[in-house]
Coordinates of C-alpha atoms and ligand atoms in Angstrom, one line a residue:
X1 CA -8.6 -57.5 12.1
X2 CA -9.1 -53.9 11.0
X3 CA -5.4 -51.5 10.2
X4 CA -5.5 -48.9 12.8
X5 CA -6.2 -45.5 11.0
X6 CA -3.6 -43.1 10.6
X7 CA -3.4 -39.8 8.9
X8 CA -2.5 -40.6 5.0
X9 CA 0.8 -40.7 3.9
X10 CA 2.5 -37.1 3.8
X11 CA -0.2 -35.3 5.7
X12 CA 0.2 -34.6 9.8
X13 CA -1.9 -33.8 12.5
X14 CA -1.1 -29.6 14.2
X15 CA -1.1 -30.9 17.9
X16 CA -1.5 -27.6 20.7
X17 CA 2.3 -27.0 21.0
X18 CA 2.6 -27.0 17.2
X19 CA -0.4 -24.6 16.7
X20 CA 1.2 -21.9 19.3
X21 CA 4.4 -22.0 17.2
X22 CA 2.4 -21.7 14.0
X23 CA 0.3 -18.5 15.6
X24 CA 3.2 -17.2 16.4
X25 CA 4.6 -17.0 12.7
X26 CA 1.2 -16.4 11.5
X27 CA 1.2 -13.5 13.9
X28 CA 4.7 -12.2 12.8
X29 CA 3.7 -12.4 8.9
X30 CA 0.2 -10.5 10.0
X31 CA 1.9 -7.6 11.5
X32 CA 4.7 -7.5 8.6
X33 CA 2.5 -7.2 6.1
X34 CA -0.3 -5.2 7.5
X35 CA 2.4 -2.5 7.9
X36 CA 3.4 -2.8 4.6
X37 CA -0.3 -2.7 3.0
X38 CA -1.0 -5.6 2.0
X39 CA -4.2 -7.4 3.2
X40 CA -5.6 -11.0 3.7
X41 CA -7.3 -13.0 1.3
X42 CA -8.5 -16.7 1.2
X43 CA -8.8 -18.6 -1.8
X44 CA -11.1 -21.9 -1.9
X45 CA -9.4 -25.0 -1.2
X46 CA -10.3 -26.4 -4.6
X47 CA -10.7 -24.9 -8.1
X48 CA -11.3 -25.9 -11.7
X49 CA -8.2 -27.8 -12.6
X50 CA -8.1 -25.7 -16.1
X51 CA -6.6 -23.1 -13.5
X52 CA -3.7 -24.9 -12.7
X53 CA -2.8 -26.6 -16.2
X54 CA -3.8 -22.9 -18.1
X55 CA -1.8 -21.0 -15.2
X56 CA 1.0 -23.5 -13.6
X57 CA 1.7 -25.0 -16.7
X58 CA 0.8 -28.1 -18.8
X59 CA 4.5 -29.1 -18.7
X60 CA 5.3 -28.7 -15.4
X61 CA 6.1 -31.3 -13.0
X62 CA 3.1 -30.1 -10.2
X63 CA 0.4 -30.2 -13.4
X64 CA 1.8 -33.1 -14.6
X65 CA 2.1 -35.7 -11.7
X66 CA 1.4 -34.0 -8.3
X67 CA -2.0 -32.8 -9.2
X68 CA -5.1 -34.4 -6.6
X69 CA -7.7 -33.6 -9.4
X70 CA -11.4 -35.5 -9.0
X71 CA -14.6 -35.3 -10.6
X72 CA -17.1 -33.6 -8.3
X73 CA -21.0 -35.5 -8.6
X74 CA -22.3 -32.7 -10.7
X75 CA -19.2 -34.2 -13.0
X76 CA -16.8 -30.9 -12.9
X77 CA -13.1 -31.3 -12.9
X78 CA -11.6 -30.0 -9.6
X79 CA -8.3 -30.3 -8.0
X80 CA -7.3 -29.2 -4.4
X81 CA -5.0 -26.4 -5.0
X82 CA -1.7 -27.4 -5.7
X83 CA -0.2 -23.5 -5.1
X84 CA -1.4 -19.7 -4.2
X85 CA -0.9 -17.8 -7.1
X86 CA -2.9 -19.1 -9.7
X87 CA -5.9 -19.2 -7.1
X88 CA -5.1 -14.9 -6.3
X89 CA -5.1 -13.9 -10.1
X90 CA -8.4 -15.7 -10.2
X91 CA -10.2 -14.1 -7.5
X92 CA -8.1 -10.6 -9.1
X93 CA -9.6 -11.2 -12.4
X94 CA -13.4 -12.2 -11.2
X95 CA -13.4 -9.5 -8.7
X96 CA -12.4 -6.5 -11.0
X97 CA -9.1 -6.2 -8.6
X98 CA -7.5 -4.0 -11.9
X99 CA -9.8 -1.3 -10.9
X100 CA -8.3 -0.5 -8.0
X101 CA -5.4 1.6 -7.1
X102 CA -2.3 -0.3 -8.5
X103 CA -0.3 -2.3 -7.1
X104 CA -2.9 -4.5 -5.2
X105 CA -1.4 -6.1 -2.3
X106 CA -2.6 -9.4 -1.5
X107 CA -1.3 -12.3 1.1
X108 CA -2.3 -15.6 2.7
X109 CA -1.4 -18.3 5.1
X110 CA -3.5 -21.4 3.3
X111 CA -3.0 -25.2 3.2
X112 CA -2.0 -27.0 -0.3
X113 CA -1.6 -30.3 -2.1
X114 CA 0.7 -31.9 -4.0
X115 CA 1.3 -35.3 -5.0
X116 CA 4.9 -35.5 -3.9
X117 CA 7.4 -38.1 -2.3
X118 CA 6.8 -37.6 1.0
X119 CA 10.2 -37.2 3.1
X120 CA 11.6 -34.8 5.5
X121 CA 10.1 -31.1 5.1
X122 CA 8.0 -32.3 2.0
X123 CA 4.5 -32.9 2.9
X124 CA 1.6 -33.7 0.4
X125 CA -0.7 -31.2 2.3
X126 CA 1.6 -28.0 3.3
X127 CA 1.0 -24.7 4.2
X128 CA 2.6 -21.7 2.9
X129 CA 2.6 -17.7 3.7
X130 CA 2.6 -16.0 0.6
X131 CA 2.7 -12.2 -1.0
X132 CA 1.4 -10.7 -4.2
X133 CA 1.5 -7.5 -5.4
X134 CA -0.4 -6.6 -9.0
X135 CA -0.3 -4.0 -11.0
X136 CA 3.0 -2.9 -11.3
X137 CA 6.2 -4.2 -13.1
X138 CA 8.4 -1.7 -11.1
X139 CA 11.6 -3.3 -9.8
X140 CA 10.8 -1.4 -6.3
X141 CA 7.8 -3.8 -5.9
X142 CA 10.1 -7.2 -6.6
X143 CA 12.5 -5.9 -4.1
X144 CA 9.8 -4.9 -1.5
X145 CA 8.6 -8.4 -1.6
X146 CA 12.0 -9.9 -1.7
X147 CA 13.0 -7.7 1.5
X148 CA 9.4 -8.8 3.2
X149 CA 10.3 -12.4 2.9
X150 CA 13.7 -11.5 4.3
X151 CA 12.4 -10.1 7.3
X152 CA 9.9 -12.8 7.7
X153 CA 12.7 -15.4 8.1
X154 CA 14.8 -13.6 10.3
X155 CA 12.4 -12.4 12.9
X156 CA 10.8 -16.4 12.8
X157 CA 14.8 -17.2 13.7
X158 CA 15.4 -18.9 10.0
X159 CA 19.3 -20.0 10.6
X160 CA 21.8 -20.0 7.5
X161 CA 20.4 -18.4 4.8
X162 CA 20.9 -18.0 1.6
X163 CA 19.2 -16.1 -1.3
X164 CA 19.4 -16.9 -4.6
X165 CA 18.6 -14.5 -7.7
X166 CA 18.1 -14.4 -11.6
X167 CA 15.8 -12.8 -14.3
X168 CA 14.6 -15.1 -16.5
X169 CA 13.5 -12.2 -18.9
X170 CA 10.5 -12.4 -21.3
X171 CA 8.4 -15.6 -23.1
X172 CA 10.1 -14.3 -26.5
X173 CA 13.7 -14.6 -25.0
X174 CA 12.6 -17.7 -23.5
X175 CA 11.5 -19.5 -26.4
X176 CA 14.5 -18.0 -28.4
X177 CA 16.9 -19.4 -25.6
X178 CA 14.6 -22.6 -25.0
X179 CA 15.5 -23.8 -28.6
X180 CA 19.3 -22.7 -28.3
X181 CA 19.1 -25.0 -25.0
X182 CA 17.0 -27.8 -26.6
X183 CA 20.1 -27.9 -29.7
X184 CA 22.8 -28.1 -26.9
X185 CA 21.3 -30.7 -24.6
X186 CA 20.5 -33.0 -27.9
X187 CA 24.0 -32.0 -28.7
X188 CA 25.3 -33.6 -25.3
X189 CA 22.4 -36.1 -25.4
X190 CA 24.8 -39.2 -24.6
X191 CA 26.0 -38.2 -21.4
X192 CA 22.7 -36.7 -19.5
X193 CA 20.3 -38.9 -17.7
X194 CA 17.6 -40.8 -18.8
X195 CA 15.4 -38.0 -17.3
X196 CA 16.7 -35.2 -18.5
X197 CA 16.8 -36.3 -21.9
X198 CA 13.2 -37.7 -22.0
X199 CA 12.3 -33.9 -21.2
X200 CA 14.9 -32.3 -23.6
X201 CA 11.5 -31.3 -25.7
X202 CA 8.9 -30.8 -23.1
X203 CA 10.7 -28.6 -20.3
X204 CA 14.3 -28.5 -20.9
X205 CA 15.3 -25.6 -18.1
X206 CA 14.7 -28.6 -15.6
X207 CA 18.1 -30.1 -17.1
X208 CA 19.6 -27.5 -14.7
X209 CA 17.5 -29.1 -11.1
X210 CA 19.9 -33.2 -12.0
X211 CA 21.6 -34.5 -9.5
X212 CA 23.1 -36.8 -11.9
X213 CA 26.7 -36.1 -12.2
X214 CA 27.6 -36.4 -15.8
X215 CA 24.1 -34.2 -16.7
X216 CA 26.0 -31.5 -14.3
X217 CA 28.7 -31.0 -15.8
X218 CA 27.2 -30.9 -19.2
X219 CA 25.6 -27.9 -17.6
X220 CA 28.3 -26.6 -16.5
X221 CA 29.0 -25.2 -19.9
X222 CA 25.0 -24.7 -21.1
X223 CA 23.7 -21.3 -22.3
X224 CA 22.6 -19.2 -19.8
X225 CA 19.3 -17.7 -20.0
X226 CA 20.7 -14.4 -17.9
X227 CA 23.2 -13.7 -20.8
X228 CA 20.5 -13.5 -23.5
X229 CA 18.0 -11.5 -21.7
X230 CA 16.7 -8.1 -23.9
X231 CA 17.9 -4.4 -22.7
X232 CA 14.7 -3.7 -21.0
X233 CA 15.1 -6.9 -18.8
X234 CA 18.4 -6.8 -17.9
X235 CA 17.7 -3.0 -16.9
X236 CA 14.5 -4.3 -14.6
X237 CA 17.4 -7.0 -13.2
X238 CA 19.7 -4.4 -12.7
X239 CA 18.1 -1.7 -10.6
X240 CA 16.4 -4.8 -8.6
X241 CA 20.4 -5.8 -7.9
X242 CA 20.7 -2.0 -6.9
X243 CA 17.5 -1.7 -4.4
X244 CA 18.7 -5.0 -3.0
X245 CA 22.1 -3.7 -2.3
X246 CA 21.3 -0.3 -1.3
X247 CA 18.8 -2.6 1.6
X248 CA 21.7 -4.7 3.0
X249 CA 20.2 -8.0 1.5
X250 CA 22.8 -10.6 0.8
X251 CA 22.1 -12.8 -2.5
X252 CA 24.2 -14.5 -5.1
X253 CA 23.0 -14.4 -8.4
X254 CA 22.5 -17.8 -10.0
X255 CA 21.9 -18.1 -13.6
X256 CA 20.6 -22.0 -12.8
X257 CA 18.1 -21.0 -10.9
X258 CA 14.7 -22.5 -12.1
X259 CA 11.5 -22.5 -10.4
X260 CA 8.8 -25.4 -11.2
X261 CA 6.3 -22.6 -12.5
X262 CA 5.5 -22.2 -15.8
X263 CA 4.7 -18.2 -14.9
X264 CA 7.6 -17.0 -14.2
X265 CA 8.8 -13.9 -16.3
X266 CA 11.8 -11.5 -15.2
X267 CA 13.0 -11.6 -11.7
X268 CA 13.2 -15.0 -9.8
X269 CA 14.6 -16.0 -6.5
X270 CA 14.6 -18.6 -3.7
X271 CA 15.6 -18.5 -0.1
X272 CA 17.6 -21.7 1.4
X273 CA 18.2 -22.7 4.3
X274 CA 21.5 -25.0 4.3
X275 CA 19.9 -26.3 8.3
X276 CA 17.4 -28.5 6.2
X277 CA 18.4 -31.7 4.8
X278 CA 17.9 -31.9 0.8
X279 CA 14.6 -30.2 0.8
X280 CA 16.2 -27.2 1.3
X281 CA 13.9 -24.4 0.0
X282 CA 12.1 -22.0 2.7
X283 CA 10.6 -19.8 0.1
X284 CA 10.8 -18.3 -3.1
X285 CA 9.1 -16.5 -6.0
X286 CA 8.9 -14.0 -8.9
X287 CA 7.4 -11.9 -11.3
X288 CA 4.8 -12.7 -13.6
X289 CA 3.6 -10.4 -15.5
X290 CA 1.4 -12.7 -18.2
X291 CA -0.1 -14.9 -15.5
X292 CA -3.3 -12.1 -15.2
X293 CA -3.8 -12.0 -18.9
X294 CA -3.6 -15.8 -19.6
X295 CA -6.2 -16.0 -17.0
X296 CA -8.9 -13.8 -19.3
X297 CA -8.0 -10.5 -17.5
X298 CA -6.3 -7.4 -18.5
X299 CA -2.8 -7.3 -19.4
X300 CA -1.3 -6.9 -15.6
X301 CA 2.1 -7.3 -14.5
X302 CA 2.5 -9.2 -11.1
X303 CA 4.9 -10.5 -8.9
X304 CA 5.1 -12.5 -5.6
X305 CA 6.7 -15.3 -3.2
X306 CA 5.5 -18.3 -1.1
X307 CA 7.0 -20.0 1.8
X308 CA 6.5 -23.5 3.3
X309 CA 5.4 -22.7 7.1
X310 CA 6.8 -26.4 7.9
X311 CA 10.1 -25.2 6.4
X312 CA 10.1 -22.0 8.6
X313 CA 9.9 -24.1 11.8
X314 CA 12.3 -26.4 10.8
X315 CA 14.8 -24.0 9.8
X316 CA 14.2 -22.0 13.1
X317 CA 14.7 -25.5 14.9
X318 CA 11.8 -23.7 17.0
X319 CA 10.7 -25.1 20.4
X320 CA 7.3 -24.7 21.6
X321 CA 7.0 -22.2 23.9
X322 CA 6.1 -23.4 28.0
X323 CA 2.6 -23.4 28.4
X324 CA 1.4 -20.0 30.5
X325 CA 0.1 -21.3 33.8
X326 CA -3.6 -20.2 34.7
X327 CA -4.9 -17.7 37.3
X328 CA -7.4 -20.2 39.0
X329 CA -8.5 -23.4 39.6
X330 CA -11.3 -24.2 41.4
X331 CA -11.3 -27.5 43.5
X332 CA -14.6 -28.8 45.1
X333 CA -14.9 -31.2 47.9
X334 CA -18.8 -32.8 47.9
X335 CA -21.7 -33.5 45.7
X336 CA -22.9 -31.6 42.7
X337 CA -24.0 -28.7 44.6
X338 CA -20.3 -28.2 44.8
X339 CA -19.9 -29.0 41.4
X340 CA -22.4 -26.5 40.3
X341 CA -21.3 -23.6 42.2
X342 CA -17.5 -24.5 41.5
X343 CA -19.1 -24.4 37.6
X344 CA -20.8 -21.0 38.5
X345 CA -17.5 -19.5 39.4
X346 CA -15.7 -20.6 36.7
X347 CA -17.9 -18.6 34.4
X348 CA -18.1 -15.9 36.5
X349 CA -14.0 -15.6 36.4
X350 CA -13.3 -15.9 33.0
X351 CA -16.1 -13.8 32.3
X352 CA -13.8 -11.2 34.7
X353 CA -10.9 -12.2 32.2
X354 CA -9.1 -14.8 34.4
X355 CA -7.7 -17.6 33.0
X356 CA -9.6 -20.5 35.0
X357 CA -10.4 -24.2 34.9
X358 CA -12.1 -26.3 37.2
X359 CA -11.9 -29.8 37.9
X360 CA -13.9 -32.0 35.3
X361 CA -12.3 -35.5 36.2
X362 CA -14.1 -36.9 39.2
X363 CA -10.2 -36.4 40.5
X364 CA -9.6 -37.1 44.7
X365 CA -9.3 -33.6 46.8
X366 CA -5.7 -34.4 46.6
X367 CA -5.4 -35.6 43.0
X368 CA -7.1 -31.8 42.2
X369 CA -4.2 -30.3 44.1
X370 CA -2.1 -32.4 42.0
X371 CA -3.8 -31.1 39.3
X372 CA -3.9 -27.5 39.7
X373 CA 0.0 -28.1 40.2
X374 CA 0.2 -29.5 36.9
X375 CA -1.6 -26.5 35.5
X376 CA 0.6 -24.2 37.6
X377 CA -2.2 -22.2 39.3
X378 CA -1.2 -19.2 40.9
X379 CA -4.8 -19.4 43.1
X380 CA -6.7 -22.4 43.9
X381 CA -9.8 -22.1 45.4
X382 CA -11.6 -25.5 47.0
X383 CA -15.6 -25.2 47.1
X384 CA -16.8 -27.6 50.5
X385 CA -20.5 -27.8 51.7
X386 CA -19.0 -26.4 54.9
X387 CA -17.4 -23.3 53.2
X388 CA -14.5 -22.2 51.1
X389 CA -10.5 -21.4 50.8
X390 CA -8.7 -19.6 48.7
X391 CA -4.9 -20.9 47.8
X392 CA -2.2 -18.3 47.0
X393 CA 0.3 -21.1 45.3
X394 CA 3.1 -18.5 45.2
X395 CA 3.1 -16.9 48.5
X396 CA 2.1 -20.4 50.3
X397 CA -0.9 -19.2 52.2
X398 CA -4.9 -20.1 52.3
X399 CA -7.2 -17.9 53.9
X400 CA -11.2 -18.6 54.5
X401 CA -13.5 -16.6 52.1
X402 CA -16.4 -16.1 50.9
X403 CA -17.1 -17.8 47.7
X404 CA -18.8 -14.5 45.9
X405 CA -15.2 -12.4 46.8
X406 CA -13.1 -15.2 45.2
X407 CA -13.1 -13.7 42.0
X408 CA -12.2 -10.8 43.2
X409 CA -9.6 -11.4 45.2
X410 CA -7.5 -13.1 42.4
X411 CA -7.5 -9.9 40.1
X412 CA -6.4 -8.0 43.3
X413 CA -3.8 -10.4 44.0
X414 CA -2.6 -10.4 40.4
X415 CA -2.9 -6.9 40.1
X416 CA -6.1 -6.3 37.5
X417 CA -9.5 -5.0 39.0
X418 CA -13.1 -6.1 37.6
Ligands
AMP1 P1 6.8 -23.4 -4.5 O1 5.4 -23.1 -4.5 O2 7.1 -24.8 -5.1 O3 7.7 -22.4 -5.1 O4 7.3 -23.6 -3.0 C1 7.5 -22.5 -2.1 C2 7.8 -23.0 -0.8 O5 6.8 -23.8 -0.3 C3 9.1 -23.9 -0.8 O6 10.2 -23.2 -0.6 C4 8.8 -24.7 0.5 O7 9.2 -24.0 1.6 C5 7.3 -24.9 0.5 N1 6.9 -26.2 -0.1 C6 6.7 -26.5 -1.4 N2 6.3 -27.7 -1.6 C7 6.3 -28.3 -0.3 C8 5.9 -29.6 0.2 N3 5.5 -30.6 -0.6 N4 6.0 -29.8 1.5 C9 6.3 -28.8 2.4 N5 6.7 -27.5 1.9 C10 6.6 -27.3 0.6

């Protein structure tokens, strides 16, 4: 006996009611950002994995076990792209991007991959919409995105949400404040989880993501990274805080807040929505401004967001919207010279712009009445050897015609002429 085949584990098929709800979003971010300036890209699907450990992060949870990485036959290392970022100041870099006018404004809708425990709202292929902007390190440009992703949500109907905020300041902070957090964890070592403290030395910010209650309230009292930051960073966090006030966006600064990115310099943040279950993140992001340079390009500050599409719709509880009826169906009553001038119609009247179908089932008369029902046709017109009708559905009433005015008469009746 063979298993029946299902799609793998964590992955899902985008049935027609899903896809309108997805167009619609996809529409929404479209117009948001193509009145804001920034335009489309799409990255390949896969890449060379050095991407993802040199940009992501050796340490980090995604390079280290979420990675789909293969060999292709001509024996390169690839991996299916894990996030967006990465992939943009790639194609930045090998397209001379730093050229142009500063800051270049990128976004996306694209599918990715991760390795992850599939559960509610975490998938191991995903999609996300996501922004970048290079070229400047201007706090206007982290709040412009932060203010983008804010509208996103809300017009997609995102209920109870909640943005979070810190800086994170710069790599020589980090590392200064990385070994002042590595002392006070090894300090504490007895009480945090077997986790946490296997990973006191390789990536000890994640301390602050435990569940595990004793490990929290060790953390209660840990240094914070957003009391140590340097003048010119706290400044950058500060007029951000101001920008964001003066635009009416809500947040709550939290010094805990940790992204699984290696990239991250300066300004972080992450939008939750408390109407998903634990995996709670819609979107978030940051500022990067060595992620360019580590790639092999210029020095270039950048800073951006992603946010899980699946998320979105969940948050939004949305409901797929009732399927638009058609303007015609064509019924035919007879052989296939019925069938081919019922098929000769059909052309003609989407070729007019109608939206029309035609019976393709071998259905009774009366099961195509049933049909054209089902597809709520405002007209239906049936094709016999001995002439034609033309339905009106809403007014009730059938009339004799010619088969070449059919099309015709529809647009009159709904009001459009050829
Ligand atoms: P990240 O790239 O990890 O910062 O994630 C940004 C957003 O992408 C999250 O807030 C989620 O909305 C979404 N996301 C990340 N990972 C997954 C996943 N495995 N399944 C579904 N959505 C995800």
């Amino acid at each position: 006996m063979t298993d029946k085949l299902r799609a793998p584990r964590g992955t899902f098929d985008v049935l027609p009611e899903q896809s309108e709800l997805r167009a619609s979003l996809e529409a929404a971010a479209r117009e948001l950002f193509d009145a804001a300036g920034y335009g489309r890209v799409e990255t390949p699907a896969f890449e060379a994995t050095e991407l993802f450990s040199r940009g992501v992060g050796e340490a980090t949870d995604i390079v280290q076990k979420e990675m789909y990485t293969f060999e292709d036959a001509g024996g390169r290392s690839l991996t299916l792209r894990p996030e967006g970022t990465a992939p943009v100041c790639r194609a930045y870099v090998e397209h001379g991007m730093h050229r142009l006018p500063a800051p270049v404004k990128l976004w996306y809708l694209s599918s990715f991959f991760r390795y992850e425990r599939a559960q509610a709202g975490r998938y191991r292929q995903f999609w996300q919409i996501g922004a970048e902007a290079l070229g400047s390190d201007d706090p206007a440009v982290d709040a412009e995105l932060i203010v983008l992703l804010a509208t996103l949500l809300e017009r997609s109907g995102t209920r109870e949400l909640r943005l979070h905020l810190s800086s994170l300041g710069n790599p020589a902070t980090r590392a200064g404040y990385r070994e002042e957090l590595q002392a006070y964890l090894h300090r504490h070592e007895q009480a945090l989880s077997e986790e946490v403290r296997s990973r006191i030395d390789l990536n000890p910010l994640r301390a602050f993501d435990s569940d595990h209650g004793p490990t929290r309230e060790v953390m209660a009292g840990a240094p914070r990274l957003l009391d140590r930051l340097d003048p010119d960073d706290a400044a950058h966090f500060a007029e951000l805080r101001v920008l964001l006030d003066r635009a009416g966006v809500d947040y709550e600064v939290d010094a805990t807040l940790v992204r699984g990115l290696d990239y991250y310099t300066r300004t972080v943040f992450e939008f939750e929505s408390a109407a998903l279950g634990a995996q709670s993140g819609v979107g978030g992001g940051g500022r990067y401004d060595g992620l360019v340079e580590e790639l092999g390009g210029p020095p270039t500050p950048g800073v951006g967001f992603a946010a899980g599409v699946e998320r979105i719709l969940l948050a939004a509880d949305a409901q797929p919207p009732a399927a638009p009826g058609i303007d015609l169906f064509i019924a035919f009553d007879g052989g296939p010279a019925s069938r081919d001038a019922a098929f000769a119609m059909l052309l003609q009247a989407r070729q007019a712009g109608l939206r029309a179908e035609m019976e393709l089932a071998g259905r009774s008369l009366k099961g195509q009445l049933k049909h054209a029902d089902r597809l709520d046709a405002q007209h239906v017109a049936i094709l016999a050897p001995d002439g034609t009708t033309l339905k009106d559905m809403r007014a009730a009433t059938q009339t004799e015609i010619d088969t070449a005015a059919v099309v015709d008469s529809v647009l009159a009746a709904i009001g459009r002429q050829q």
